[in-house]
Short mmCIF file of C-alpha atoms in Angstrom, two decimals:
data_model
loop_
_atom_site.label_atom_id
_atom_site.label_comp_id
_atom_site.label_asym_id
_atom_site.label_seq_id
_atom_site.Cartn_x
_atom_site.Cartn_y
_atom_site.Cartn_z
CA MET A 28 85.69 103.49 116.00
CA GLY A 29 84.52 106.74 114.51
CA PHE A 30 87.19 107.60 111.96
CA PHE A 31 87.27 104.11 110.42
CA ARG A 32 83.48 103.87 110.24
CA ARG A 33 83.16 107.24 108.51
CA ALA A 34 85.77 106.25 105.95
CA ILE A 35 83.95 103.01 105.14
CA GLU A 36 80.56 104.70 104.87
CA LYS A 37 81.92 107.30 102.49
CA ARG A 38 83.57 104.68 100.28
CA SER A 39 80.42 102.57 100.13
CA ASN A 40 78.76 105.11 97.80
CA GLU A 41 81.63 105.11 95.32
CA VAL A 42 81.60 102.92 92.22
CA VAL A 43 85.03 101.96 90.91
CA ASP A 44 86.35 99.47 88.41
CA ILE A 45 87.79 96.28 89.89
CA ASN A 46 91.08 96.81 88.03
CA SER A 47 91.47 100.48 88.94
CA GLN A 48 94.01 101.86 91.39
CA GLU A 49 91.15 103.30 93.47
CA PHE A 50 89.80 99.79 94.04
CA LEU A 51 93.25 98.60 95.12
CA LYS A 52 93.55 101.53 97.53
CA ILE A 53 90.21 100.65 99.12
CA LEU A 54 91.71 97.23 99.88
CA GLY A 55 94.86 98.87 101.22
CA ILE A 56 96.95 97.95 98.19
CA ASP A 57 99.36 100.31 96.45
CA ALA A 58 102.16 99.27 94.15
CA ASN A 59 104.35 102.24 95.20
CA SER A 60 107.86 101.53 93.87
CA ILE A 61 106.41 98.74 91.74
CA SER A 62 104.60 100.06 88.69
CA ASP A 63 100.83 99.87 88.27
CA ASP A 64 100.89 96.43 86.69
CA LYS A 65 103.39 94.79 89.07
CA LEU A 66 100.56 93.04 90.89
CA LYS A 67 99.70 91.36 87.59
CA GLU A 68 103.05 89.55 87.45
CA SER A 69 101.84 85.98 87.61
CA THR A 70 104.33 84.47 90.08
CA TYR A 71 104.14 87.40 92.50
CA PHE A 72 100.34 87.35 92.40
CA THR A 73 100.27 83.55 92.80
CA CYS A 74 102.55 83.65 95.83
CA MET A 75 100.43 86.40 97.40
CA ARG A 76 97.31 84.31 96.82
CA ILE A 77 98.90 81.18 98.28
CA MET A 78 100.09 82.97 101.42
CA THR A 79 96.86 84.87 102.06
CA ASP A 80 94.69 81.82 101.37
CA SER A 81 96.88 79.63 103.60
CA ILE A 82 96.46 81.99 106.55
CA SER A 83 92.78 82.82 106.01
CA LYS A 84 91.63 79.19 105.84
CA LEU A 85 93.06 78.32 109.27
CA PRO A 86 90.44 78.74 112.04
CA LEU A 87 91.62 80.90 114.93
CA LYS A 88 90.22 79.76 118.28
CA LEU A 89 90.56 80.72 121.93
CA TYR A 90 91.62 77.94 124.28
CA ARG A 91 92.15 77.51 127.99
CA GLU A 92 94.54 75.23 129.80
CA THR A 93 92.91 73.45 132.75
CA ASP A 94 93.88 70.67 135.13
CA ASN A 95 92.01 68.28 132.86
CA GLY A 96 93.79 69.42 129.71
CA THR A 97 93.17 72.04 127.01
CA GLU A 98 89.60 73.01 126.17
CA LYS A 99 87.92 75.52 123.86
CA ALA A 100 86.91 78.76 125.59
CA SER A 101 83.73 79.03 123.51
CA SER A 102 81.90 81.06 126.19
CA HIS A 103 84.47 83.89 126.03
CA ALA A 104 83.41 87.00 124.10
CA LEU A 105 86.58 86.98 121.98
CA TYR A 106 85.98 83.41 120.79
CA LYS A 107 83.18 84.32 118.38
CA LEU A 108 84.72 87.69 117.51
CA LEU A 109 87.94 86.16 116.18
CA LYS A 110 86.42 82.96 114.80
CA LEU A 111 83.44 84.46 112.93
CA ARG A 112 83.55 88.24 112.37
CA PRO A 113 86.23 90.59 113.74
CA ASN A 114 84.19 93.59 112.57
CA GLN A 115 80.87 94.29 110.89
CA TYR A 116 82.44 94.66 107.45
CA MET A 117 84.61 91.55 107.27
CA SER A 118 84.37 87.86 107.93
CA SER A 119 87.27 86.21 109.71
CA SER A 120 88.59 84.89 106.40
CA ASP A 121 88.48 88.32 104.73
CA PHE A 122 90.07 89.89 107.79
CA TRP A 123 93.11 87.62 107.76
CA LYS A 124 93.45 87.85 103.98
CA MET A 125 93.75 91.62 104.20
CA VAL A 126 96.07 91.51 107.21
CA GLU A 127 98.40 88.99 105.58
CA PHE A 128 98.32 90.81 102.24
CA GLN A 129 99.36 94.10 103.81
CA ARG A 130 101.97 92.40 105.99
CA LEU A 131 103.64 90.94 102.90
CA HIS A 132 103.07 93.80 100.47
CA ASN A 133 103.84 96.67 102.86
CA GLY A 134 106.11 94.96 105.36
CA HIS A 135 103.67 95.26 108.25
CA SER A 136 99.97 95.47 109.02
CA VAL A 137 98.27 97.52 111.75
CA VAL A 138 94.86 96.64 113.19
CA TYR A 139 92.93 99.08 115.39
CA ILE A 140 91.37 97.62 118.56
CA ASP A 141 87.93 99.20 119.07
CA TYR A 142 87.03 99.23 122.77
CA VAL A 143 83.77 100.11 124.50
CA THR A 144 84.55 103.40 126.24
CA ARG A 145 81.43 103.92 128.38
CA GLY A 146 78.94 102.05 130.46
CA ARG A 147 79.06 98.74 132.24
CA ASN A 148 80.99 97.07 129.41
CA ALA A 149 83.75 99.67 129.29
CA GLY A 150 87.01 98.08 128.16
CA LYS A 151 85.30 95.30 126.21
CA ILE A 152 86.56 94.79 122.65
CA LYS A 153 83.87 95.57 120.07
CA GLY A 154 85.83 94.94 116.89
CA LEU A 155 89.16 94.80 115.10
CA TYR A 156 89.71 97.07 112.08
CA PRO A 157 92.70 96.72 109.72
CA LEU A 158 94.02 100.17 108.77
CA ASN A 159 95.09 101.21 105.29
CA MET A 160 98.87 101.18 105.57
CA ASP A 161 99.13 104.03 103.05
CA ASN A 162 97.65 106.28 105.73
CA VAL A 163 99.65 104.99 108.71
CA ARG A 164 102.93 106.38 109.98
CA ILE A 165 104.93 104.98 112.88
CA TRP A 166 106.47 107.38 115.36
CA ILE A 167 109.29 106.11 117.55
CA ASP A 168 110.05 108.28 120.59
CA ASP A 169 113.66 107.20 120.98
CA ALA A 170 114.57 110.35 122.91
CA GLY A 171 111.83 109.83 125.50
CA ILE A 172 110.24 113.20 124.78
CA ILE A 173 106.66 112.01 125.25
CA GLY A 174 107.28 109.29 127.81
CA LYS A 175 109.10 106.07 128.40
CA ASP A 176 106.06 103.80 128.68
CA ASN A 177 104.63 104.62 125.24
CA ALA A 178 107.65 105.05 123.00
CA ILE A 179 105.83 103.93 119.81
CA TYR A 180 102.84 105.71 118.29
CA TYR A 181 100.80 105.01 115.18
CA VAL A 182 99.43 108.06 113.36
CA TYR A 183 96.45 107.39 111.11
CA LYS A 184 95.25 110.03 108.63
CA ASP A 185 91.72 109.79 107.22
CA LYS A 186 90.52 111.12 103.86
CA LYS A 187 89.51 114.46 105.39
CA GLY A 188 93.04 115.07 106.62
CA ASN A 189 92.27 114.40 110.28
CA GLU A 190 95.07 112.64 112.16
CA TYR A 191 94.60 110.20 115.03
CA LYS A 192 97.45 109.21 117.32
CA LEU A 193 97.18 105.65 118.60
CA LYS A 194 99.25 104.08 121.35
CA HIS A 195 100.91 100.73 120.79
CA SER A 196 98.44 99.18 123.24
CA GLU A 197 95.53 100.29 121.02
CA VAL A 198 96.64 98.42 117.91
CA LEU A 199 97.78 95.01 116.78
CA HIS A 200 101.04 95.34 114.85
CA PHE A 201 101.96 92.39 112.65
CA LYS A 202 105.38 92.58 110.99
CA GLY A 203 107.20 90.87 108.18
CA LEU A 204 110.96 90.43 108.08
CA THR A 205 112.31 93.05 110.49
CA SER A 206 115.75 94.28 111.48
CA ASP A 207 114.73 96.40 114.48
CA GLY A 208 111.63 94.59 115.78
CA ILE A 209 109.40 97.58 115.01
CA THR A 210 109.23 98.11 111.25
CA GLY A 211 109.00 95.34 108.68
CA MET A 212 110.55 94.85 105.25
CA SER A 213 108.21 94.62 102.28
CA VAL A 214 108.56 91.60 100.00
CA ARG A 215 107.93 93.77 96.93
CA GLU A 216 110.82 96.09 97.87
CA TYR A 217 113.16 93.12 97.99
CA LEU A 218 111.79 91.67 94.75
CA VAL A 219 111.35 94.87 92.73
CA THR A 220 114.18 94.06 90.29
CA THR A 221 113.23 90.39 89.98
CA ILE A 222 109.58 91.24 89.33
CA GLU A 223 110.54 93.79 86.69
CA ASN A 224 112.65 91.13 84.97
CA ALA A 225 109.75 88.67 85.08
CA GLN A 226 107.41 91.30 83.66
CA ALA A 227 109.86 92.11 80.89
CA GLY A 228 109.87 88.43 79.99
CA GLN A 229 106.07 88.35 79.90
CA LYS A 230 105.98 91.43 77.64
CA TYR A 231 108.56 89.81 75.38
CA VAL A 232 106.35 86.75 74.96
CA ASN A 233 103.21 88.88 74.47
CA ASN A 234 104.86 90.99 71.78
CA TYR A 235 106.32 87.89 70.17
CA PHE A 236 102.87 86.33 69.77
CA LYS A 237 101.09 89.58 68.97
CA GLY A 238 103.53 90.02 66.14
CA GLY A 239 102.47 86.65 64.72
CA LEU A 240 105.83 85.12 65.76
CA PHE A 241 107.40 87.46 63.24
CA ALA A 242 110.94 88.53 64.11
CA LYS A 243 112.18 92.10 63.79
CA GLY A 244 114.73 92.75 61.11
CA LEU A 245 116.10 95.00 58.38
CA LEU A 246 114.19 95.75 55.17
CA GLN A 247 116.76 96.41 52.48
CA TYR A 248 116.15 98.29 49.23
CA THR A 249 118.58 98.95 46.44
CA GLY A 250 118.26 102.56 45.51
CA ASP A 251 117.18 105.85 47.02
CA ILE A 252 113.83 106.44 48.75
CA SER A 253 112.29 109.54 50.31
CA PRO A 254 111.42 109.65 54.05
CA GLU A 255 107.69 109.81 53.22
CA ASN A 256 107.83 106.74 51.01
CA MET A 257 110.01 104.99 53.58
CA LYS A 258 107.29 105.36 56.22
CA LYS A 259 104.62 104.19 53.81
CA MET A 260 106.63 101.12 52.84
CA GLN A 261 107.39 100.36 56.48
CA GLY A 262 103.71 100.55 57.42
CA ARG A 263 102.68 98.44 54.42
CA PHE A 264 105.29 95.79 55.18
CA GLU A 265 104.28 95.57 58.88
CA SER A 266 100.60 95.24 57.97
CA MET A 267 101.46 92.27 55.77
CA ALA A 268 103.80 90.59 58.25
CA ASN A 269 102.68 91.38 61.82
CA GLY A 270 99.71 90.10 63.75
CA ILE A 271 98.25 86.73 64.68
CA LYS A 272 96.21 86.63 61.47
CA ASN A 273 99.43 86.59 59.41
CA ALA A 274 101.15 83.86 61.47
CA GLY A 275 102.22 80.95 59.28
CA LYS A 276 101.41 82.74 56.02
CA ILE A 277 103.79 83.31 53.15
CA LEU A 278 105.19 86.85 53.20
CA PRO A 279 105.31 88.54 49.80
CA VAL A 280 108.33 90.84 49.39
CA PRO A 281 108.12 93.50 46.66
CA LEU A 282 110.63 93.47 43.84
CA GLY A 283 113.88 95.13 44.84
CA PHE A 284 113.39 94.53 48.57
CA SER A 285 114.98 91.92 50.86
CA PHE A 286 114.41 91.15 54.56
CA ASN A 287 117.03 90.01 57.08
CA SER A 288 116.11 89.09 60.66
CA ILE A 289 118.12 90.74 63.45
CA SER A 290 116.29 89.46 66.56
CA ASN A 291 117.15 86.46 68.69
CA SER A 292 114.75 83.59 69.18
CA MET A 293 113.38 82.65 72.60
CA ALA A 294 115.86 79.77 72.74
CA ASP A 295 118.79 82.05 71.85
CA SER A 296 117.71 84.47 74.58
CA GLN A 297 117.58 81.60 77.13
CA PHE A 298 114.10 82.81 77.95
CA LEU A 299 112.96 79.63 79.68
CA GLU A 300 116.04 79.45 81.91
CA LEU A 301 115.81 83.11 82.90
CA ASN A 302 112.07 82.85 83.49
CA GLN A 303 112.52 79.84 85.78
CA PHE A 304 115.28 81.66 87.65
CA SER A 305 112.92 84.60 88.29
CA ILE A 306 110.20 82.23 89.51
CA GLN A 307 112.62 80.58 91.94
CA ASN A 308 113.70 83.96 93.33
CA ILE A 309 110.13 85.14 93.88
CA THR A 310 108.89 81.92 95.47
CA SER A 311 111.91 81.65 97.77
CA ALA A 312 111.34 85.21 99.02
CA PHE A 313 107.79 84.26 100.02
CA GLY A 314 108.77 80.84 101.35
CA VAL A 315 106.44 79.15 98.85
CA LYS A 316 107.40 75.70 97.56
CA MET A 317 107.96 75.25 93.85
CA HIS A 318 105.22 72.65 93.44
CA GLN A 319 102.69 75.21 94.72
CA VAL A 320 103.29 77.36 91.63
CA ASN A 321 102.96 74.33 89.33
CA MET A 322 106.71 73.75 88.97
CA LEU A 323 106.45 69.98 89.29
CA GLU A 324 109.79 68.81 87.89
CA ARG A 325 110.92 67.41 91.26
CA ALA A 326 107.49 66.72 92.73
CA THR A 327 105.99 63.26 93.03
CA HIS A 328 102.79 61.85 94.46
CA ASN A 329 104.72 60.59 97.47
CA ASN A 330 106.65 63.73 98.41
CA ILE A 331 104.03 66.47 97.92
CA GLU A 332 102.51 65.69 101.34
CA HIS A 333 105.95 66.07 102.92
CA GLN A 334 106.53 69.29 101.01
CA MET A 335 103.29 70.70 102.41
CA LYS A 336 104.51 69.88 105.91
CA GLU A 337 107.78 71.59 105.07
CA PHE A 338 105.79 74.63 103.90
CA TYR A 339 104.09 74.76 107.30
CA ILE A 340 107.29 74.23 109.29
CA ASP A 341 109.57 76.47 107.20
CA THR A 342 107.14 79.26 106.31
CA LEU A 343 103.79 79.34 108.11
CA GLN A 344 104.78 78.29 111.62
CA SER A 345 106.83 81.41 112.30
CA ILE A 346 104.08 83.66 110.88
CA LEU A 347 101.33 81.99 112.91
CA THR A 348 103.44 82.17 116.07
CA MET A 349 103.91 85.91 115.51
CA TYR A 350 100.15 86.37 115.08
CA GLU A 351 99.31 84.31 118.18
CA GLN A 352 101.83 86.09 120.41
CA GLU A 353 100.56 89.54 119.40
CA LEU A 354 96.92 88.51 119.94
CA ASN A 355 97.66 86.98 123.33
CA TYR A 356 99.55 90.02 124.57
CA LYS A 357 97.20 92.73 123.26
CA LEU A 358 93.72 91.14 123.52
CA LEU A 359 93.87 89.08 126.71
CA LEU A 360 93.99 90.52 130.21
CA SER A 361 96.80 89.60 132.58
CA LYS A 362 94.31 87.69 134.72
CA GLU A 363 93.11 85.72 131.68
CA LEU A 364 96.68 84.84 130.75
CA GLU A 365 97.28 83.60 134.29
CA ASN A 366 94.14 81.48 134.02
CA GLY A 367 95.52 79.73 130.96
CA TYR A 368 93.73 81.48 128.06
CA PHE A 369 95.55 81.61 124.71
CA PHE A 370 94.85 81.95 120.97
CA ARG A 371 95.90 79.28 118.52
CA PHE A 372 95.40 78.64 114.81
CA ASN A 373 94.11 75.19 113.92
CA VAL A 374 96.61 73.82 111.39
CA ASP A 375 94.97 70.43 110.93
CA SER A 376 93.93 71.33 107.39
CA ILE A 377 97.63 71.62 106.43
CA LEU A 378 99.07 68.75 108.46
CA ARG A 379 96.13 66.43 107.89
CA SER A 380 97.30 63.07 106.51
CA ASP A 381 95.42 60.74 104.19
CA ILE A 382 92.50 58.79 105.67
CA LYS A 383 94.40 55.49 105.93
CA THR A 384 97.26 57.08 107.88
CA ARG A 385 94.85 58.91 110.20
CA TYR A 386 92.81 55.81 110.97
CA GLU A 387 95.96 53.81 111.67
CA ALA A 388 97.11 56.52 114.10
CA TYR A 389 93.71 56.51 115.83
CA ARG A 390 93.85 52.72 116.19
CA ILE A 391 97.27 52.87 117.82
CA GLY A 392 96.16 55.69 120.13
CA ILE A 393 92.98 53.91 121.22
CA GLN A 394 94.65 50.55 121.77
CA SER A 395 97.45 52.23 123.71
CA GLY A 396 94.95 53.78 126.11
CA PHE A 397 95.83 57.47 125.69
CA LEU A 398 93.12 58.33 123.11
CA SER A 399 89.39 57.65 123.54
CA ILE A 400 86.98 56.66 120.78
CA ASN A 401 85.08 59.96 121.05
CA GLU A 402 88.29 61.97 120.88
CA SER A 403 89.14 60.20 117.63
CA ARG A 404 85.63 60.73 116.27
CA ASN A 405 85.75 64.44 117.16
CA LEU A 406 88.94 64.80 115.13
CA GLU A 407 86.99 63.50 112.13
CA ASN A 408 84.00 65.79 112.88
CA LEU A 409 81.86 62.78 113.81
CA PRO A 410 79.33 62.80 116.69
CA SER A 411 80.22 61.20 120.02
CA VAL A 412 78.88 57.78 120.97
CA ASP A 413 77.77 56.34 124.29
CA GLU A 414 80.62 55.13 126.49
CA GLY A 415 83.04 56.49 123.91
CA ASP A 416 84.91 58.53 126.52
CA THR A 417 86.13 55.43 128.36
CA LEU A 418 89.82 54.73 127.81
CA ILE A 419 90.54 51.19 126.68
CA CYS A 420 93.74 49.34 125.91
CA ASN A 421 95.07 46.00 124.79
CA GLY A 422 94.70 43.50 127.64
CA ASN A 423 97.99 41.81 126.78
CA MET A 424 99.96 44.82 128.01
CA ILE A 425 101.21 44.91 131.63
CA PRO A 426 103.48 47.30 133.57
CA VAL A 427 107.19 46.76 132.98
CA LYS A 428 107.82 45.98 136.65
CA MET A 429 105.37 43.05 136.41
CA ALA A 430 107.13 41.47 133.45
CA GLY A 431 107.91 37.79 134.21
CA ASN A 432 105.57 37.53 137.19
CA GLN A 433 103.38 35.11 135.33
CA TYR A 434 106.18 32.57 135.28
CA ASN A 435 106.78 32.97 139.03
CA ASN A 436 103.10 32.44 139.74
CA ALA A 437 103.08 29.35 137.59
CA SER A 438 106.06 27.81 139.46
CA GLU A 439 104.59 28.64 142.88
CA GLY A 440 101.26 27.06 142.06
CA GLY A 441 102.72 24.10 140.23
CA GLY A 442 103.41 20.59 141.57
CA THR A 443 102.52 16.96 141.10
CA ASP A 444 98.97 15.85 141.43
CA ASP A 445 98.37 13.11 143.91
#
């Protein structure tokens, strides 16, 4: 992909600070309606980290349904591409972190599919490149001016001003909450007011401590004082009272002056209640559970595992399904879909129970005859053993239709001994 490769090569020679806006733009991040420091709001940043980390740590694999069950399609070219390195610049983990970040922060994420255009391997997928959403516009041909088959186009503009029109079949389009099925709603647009309130609370606390816990108030003086002397006295009084170094010290007040506080305390301002309300609004918008942002009032050792399963069912499952459906439709050929190929994220790391519960489940599965020893060992990343593929079961179990036959056999063979 020429235009993406040129953009990356040009950026590679630039040196920028990690906290600068230029660095965020390289990653495809722009606060837009949120001010420059909105990303530094702790709850918003924490929720973004939780969501991106949750998606990026799940291995994406290509499977195939056969008459003997589902098996990994490890010999397929797309298996290694999606599992290890979608493009030469990103690992699979980095790729999904960026895709999920842009999907949440911008409302949708667009990934260019780089095909081989010439030679014997024409049509083969070489790589997948996430595009900077600041430079992507979506055209919808509702009037059918261009054609009915390609009603949606994605226009990408590089740093030189060159524009590239991409068909919907040439990109992967991952959306957030959407009302029309084409464009997504950004989480930050929904939360802009809540995040500003949370930031205002953080600034209030910062200023409160920077001021040495010293409240604002009125400095009263009996008599007349010139504006110049008023400024001098104000500066002198603040230097004696403000700052961490003056916290807890006795404040000397010159003769003739008195100080009266006019600011509310944190308790009077209901700061803690308002701060918790903002946290709840932000986490609920992301679908993040409260215990994941260290709000552990209602969390216990016994219910955190269930809450993690709820996080998967309520939040991640819909997102992963959206990813899988888009990958299946855009990356796999019709013939491959007919032959049973499909992409799926491995969610065992989220749903994985404690070792005692897992081993008990394996025991039941093996003794019931539907799970082999090697299948159980493979789930624990243990090597297979000889004759471990043989299905075994408890010998006391018999088919339902044979229940009671043992008593009939006993009566038929019974009798008195002569």
